[in-house]
Amino acid sequence: MKVVGASIAAAFALTGCAPAGLDNASDYGAEPAANAVDATATPTPGAEPEDDAAEDGAEAPELSADEVTDELNAVKVKRMGETVQNQDGFVLYRFDDDKVKPKAVSNCYDDCAKVWPPAVINAGEKPKVDGVDAKLVGTVERKDGTLQLTIDNWPVYTYIGDKKAGQWKGQNVGKKWFVITPEGTKNLTCLPAPSKAVAPPADEEEGAAESGGDAGGDESGSDYSY
């Protein structure tokens, strides 16, 4: 009976995820699908872990106010439920290829970090939290010396495919990226079909991201899921 109950609950969750005909279906950027990945499946194995130590001689740069994430706010959004958002209302994500044991390690660099900007903060500072347990919030040092925020040891990121506050188009991109909950777990309330990430912006042409297409689009033949 427990298995049957779980199946029914899952069916309701997917049905409520993105009812057909919703005018604001574009808020999450992908159609619901019967082939959505199993929430209990083992995550896709990632690449070899990156060296988690900062590069020799790298010192944490001083970040400007508009570069840091100084708020972590628990906010419920339509169809997804619990999210963590930064001070600008943008949803934060976690990446299956990152590591949390024995310590946090971010494996998103280069083009990946252009598409999934890490939520960073200056040394000695702490973000203001609302609905997120401050005891779960920490940092991990990146290769360039910057400090990336973590929730329950999971490094957190925004997604350049989200064009406005409250969007969550990064959900299930590449079957590796998921909306993070205030507890640090994956939010699997709504699990759209796996999709591609937007293309990374061209060097020194951040505006190029606008033409990269939304998650789930087929504009590019490349898979930017990292």
Coordinates of C-alpha atoms in Angstrom, one line a residue:
M1 CA 0.0 0.0 0.0
K2 CA 2.9 2.3 0.7
V3 CA 4.2 1.9 -2.8
V4 CA 0.8 2.5 -4.3
G5 CA 0.4 5.7 -2.2
A6 CA 3.8 6.9 -3.2
S7 CA 3.0 6.4 -6.9
I8 CA -0.3 8.3 -6.6
A9 CA 1.5 11.1 -4.8
A10 CA 4.1 11.3 -7.5
A11 CA 1.4 11.4 -10.2
F12 CA -0.3 14.3 -8.5
A13 CA 3.0 16.1 -8.1
L14 CA 3.8 15.9 -11.8
T15 CA 0.2 16.8 -12.9
G16 CA 0.3 19.9 -10.7
C17 CA 3.8 20.7 -11.9
A18 CA 2.7 22.2 -15.3
P19 CA -1.0 21.8 -16.2
A20 CA -1.5 22.1 -20.0
G21 CA -2.7 25.5 -21.2
L22 CA -1.1 27.6 -18.5
D23 CA -0.4 31.0 -19.8
N24 CA 2.6 31.3 -17.5
A25 CA 4.1 27.9 -18.3
S26 CA 7.2 29.7 -19.6
D27 CA 8.0 30.5 -16.0
Y28 CA 9.9 27.3 -15.7
G29 CA 10.9 26.8 -19.4
A30 CA 10.1 23.1 -20.0
E31 CA 7.1 21.0 -20.6
P32 CA 6.1 18.4 -18.0
A33 CA 6.9 14.9 -19.3
A34 CA 6.1 11.3 -18.5
N35 CA 9.7 10.5 -19.0
A36 CA 10.9 12.8 -16.2
V37 CA 13.8 11.2 -14.4
D38 CA 13.1 9.0 -11.3
A39 CA 13.6 11.1 -8.2
T40 CA 15.2 8.0 -6.5
A41 CA 17.6 7.3 -9.4
T42 CA 21.3 7.5 -8.8
P43 CA 22.7 10.8 -10.1
T44 CA 24.6 10.7 -13.4
P45 CA 28.3 10.2 -12.6
G46 CA 30.2 13.4 -13.1
A47 CA 33.7 14.2 -14.3
E48 CA 36.7 13.6 -12.1
P49 CA 36.6 16.0 -9.1
E50 CA 38.5 19.2 -9.6
D51 CA 41.3 20.2 -7.2
D52 CA 39.4 21.9 -4.4
A53 CA 42.3 24.0 -3.3
A54 CA 42.7 27.5 -4.5
E55 CA 45.4 28.1 -7.1
D56 CA 48.8 28.7 -5.6
G57 CA 49.1 32.3 -4.6
A58 CA 45.4 33.1 -5.2
E59 CA 44.0 35.5 -2.7
A60 CA 40.3 36.1 -2.3
P61 CA 39.4 39.2 -4.4
E62 CA 37.3 42.0 -2.8
L63 CA 33.9 41.8 -4.5
S64 CA 31.7 44.7 -5.1
A65 CA 28.2 44.9 -3.6
D66 CA 26.5 43.9 -6.8
E67 CA 28.7 40.8 -7.1
V68 CA 28.0 39.2 -3.7
T69 CA 25.0 37.2 -2.5
D70 CA 24.2 38.9 0.8
E71 CA 20.7 37.3 1.3
L72 CA 19.4 33.8 1.4
N73 CA 15.6 33.8 1.5
A74 CA 13.3 30.9 1.7
V75 CA 10.4 31.6 -0.7
K76 CA 7.6 29.4 -2.0
V77 CA 6.8 29.7 -5.7
K78 CA 3.9 28.4 -7.8
R79 CA 4.2 24.8 -8.8
M80 CA 7.7 24.4 -7.3
G81 CA 7.1 25.2 -3.7
E82 CA 10.2 25.7 -1.5
T83 CA 13.1 27.6 -3.1
V84 CA 16.0 29.6 -1.8
Q85 CA 16.4 33.0 -3.5
N86 CA 19.1 35.7 -3.4
Q87 CA 18.5 39.4 -2.6
D88 CA 17.3 40.0 -6.1
G89 CA 14.7 37.2 -6.0
F90 CA 16.6 34.8 -8.2
V91 CA 16.3 31.1 -7.5
L92 CA 19.4 29.1 -6.4
Y93 CA 20.5 25.7 -7.6
R94 CA 22.7 22.8 -6.6
F95 CA 24.8 20.6 -9.0
D96 CA 25.1 16.8 -8.8
D97 CA 28.7 16.9 -9.9
D98 CA 29.7 18.9 -6.8
K99 CA 30.9 17.1 -3.7
V100 CA 29.9 17.5 -0.1
K101 CA 31.9 14.8 1.6
P102 CA 34.4 14.8 3.2
K103 CA 34.1 18.5 2.4
A104 CA 32.4 20.8 -0.1
V105 CA 33.9 21.0 -3.5
S106 CA 32.6 23.0 -6.5
N107 CA 33.2 21.4 -9.9
C108 CA 31.6 24.2 -11.9
Y109 CA 34.3 26.4 -13.6
D110 CA 35.0 28.1 -16.9
D111 CA 32.0 28.0 -19.3
C112 CA 30.0 26.2 -16.6
A113 CA 30.4 29.1 -14.2
K114 CA 29.4 31.6 -16.9
V115 CA 26.1 29.8 -17.3
W116 CA 25.7 28.9 -13.6
P117 CA 27.3 31.9 -11.7
P118 CA 28.3 30.8 -8.2
A119 CA 26.8 32.7 -5.3
V120 CA 29.8 34.3 -3.7
I121 CA 30.5 36.5 -0.7
N122 CA 33.4 38.4 0.7
A123 CA 35.6 36.9 3.4
G124 CA 34.4 37.7 6.9
E125 CA 30.8 38.5 5.8
K126 CA 27.7 36.4 6.3
P127 CA 24.5 36.6 4.3
K128 CA 21.3 37.7 5.9
V129 CA 19.0 34.6 6.2
D130 CA 15.2 34.4 6.2
G131 CA 13.7 30.9 6.5
V132 CA 17.1 29.3 6.0
D133 CA 18.9 27.8 9.1
A134 CA 22.1 29.8 9.5
K135 CA 23.8 26.7 10.8
L136 CA 23.4 25.1 7.4
V137 CA 25.1 28.0 5.6
G138 CA 28.8 27.9 4.9
T139 CA 31.3 28.6 2.2
V140 CA 33.7 26.7 0.0
E141 CA 36.9 28.3 -1.5
R142 CA 37.0 28.4 -5.3
K143 CA 40.1 28.2 -7.4
D144 CA 40.3 31.9 -7.7
G145 CA 40.1 32.4 -4.0
T146 CA 36.5 33.6 -3.9
L147 CA 34.2 32.1 -1.3
Q148 CA 31.1 30.4 -2.6
L149 CA 28.1 30.0 -0.3
T150 CA 26.9 26.5 0.6
I151 CA 23.7 25.2 2.1
D152 CA 24.2 21.9 4.0
N153 CA 27.6 21.8 2.2
W154 CA 26.1 22.1 -1.3
P155 CA 27.6 25.0 -3.3
V156 CA 24.8 27.2 -4.7
Y157 CA 24.4 28.9 -8.0
T158 CA 22.1 31.1 -10.0
Y159 CA 21.2 30.4 -13.7
I160 CA 21.5 32.9 -16.5
G161 CA 18.5 31.2 -18.2
D162 CA 16.3 32.7 -15.5
K163 CA 15.5 36.2 -16.8
K164 CA 13.4 37.4 -13.9
A165 CA 12.9 36.8 -10.2
G166 CA 11.1 33.7 -9.3
Q167 CA 11.8 31.7 -12.5
W168 CA 13.3 28.2 -12.2
K169 CA 14.2 27.3 -15.8
G170 CA 17.3 25.5 -14.5
Q171 CA 15.3 22.7 -12.9
N172 CA 16.6 19.3 -14.2
V173 CA 18.9 20.8 -16.8
G174 CA 21.2 17.9 -17.9
K175 CA 19.6 15.8 -15.1
K176 CA 22.2 17.4 -12.8
W177 CA 20.9 20.8 -11.8
F178 CA 18.1 21.2 -9.3
V179 CA 16.4 23.9 -7.3
I180 CA 17.8 23.7 -3.8
T181 CA 15.6 23.8 -0.7
P182 CA 16.3 25.7 2.5
E183 CA 17.5 22.4 3.9
G184 CA 20.0 21.9 1.1
T185 CA 18.1 19.0 -0.6
K186 CA 16.8 18.8 -4.2
N187 CA 13.3 20.2 -4.7
L188 CA 11.7 17.5 -6.9
T189 CA 8.1 18.8 -6.5
C190 CA 8.1 19.7 -10.2
L191 CA 10.4 17.7 -12.4
P192 CA 10.2 18.8 -16.1
A193 CA 11.8 16.7 -18.8
P194 CA 15.6 17.0 -18.8
S195 CA 16.7 19.9 -20.9
K196 CA 19.8 21.7 -22.2
A197 CA 21.3 24.8 -20.5
V198 CA 21.6 28.1 -22.4
A199 CA 24.8 28.7 -24.2
P200 CA 27.6 30.4 -22.3
P201 CA 27.9 34.1 -23.2
A202 CA 30.8 35.0 -25.5
D203 CA 33.8 36.5 -23.8
E204 CA 33.2 40.1 -22.8
E205 CA 29.8 40.0 -24.4
E206 CA 27.5 39.2 -21.6
G207 CA 24.6 40.3 -23.7
A208 CA 25.1 37.3 -25.9
A209 CA 23.4 35.2 -23.2
E210 CA 20.1 36.7 -24.3
S211 CA 20.3 35.0 -27.7
G212 CA 21.3 31.6 -26.2
G213 CA 17.7 30.5 -25.9
D214 CA 15.8 29.2 -22.9
A215 CA 16.4 25.9 -21.2
G216 CA 14.8 23.1 -23.1
G217 CA 15.2 24.9 -26.5
D218 CA 16.9 23.2 -29.5
E219 CA 18.6 26.3 -30.8
S220 CA 22.0 24.9 -30.3
G221 CA 23.4 21.5 -31.2
S222 CA 25.6 21.5 -28.2
D223 CA 24.7 20.2 -24.8
Y224 CA 25.6 22.8 -22.2
S225 CA 24.5 20.8 -19.2
Y226 CA 28.1 20.2 -17.9

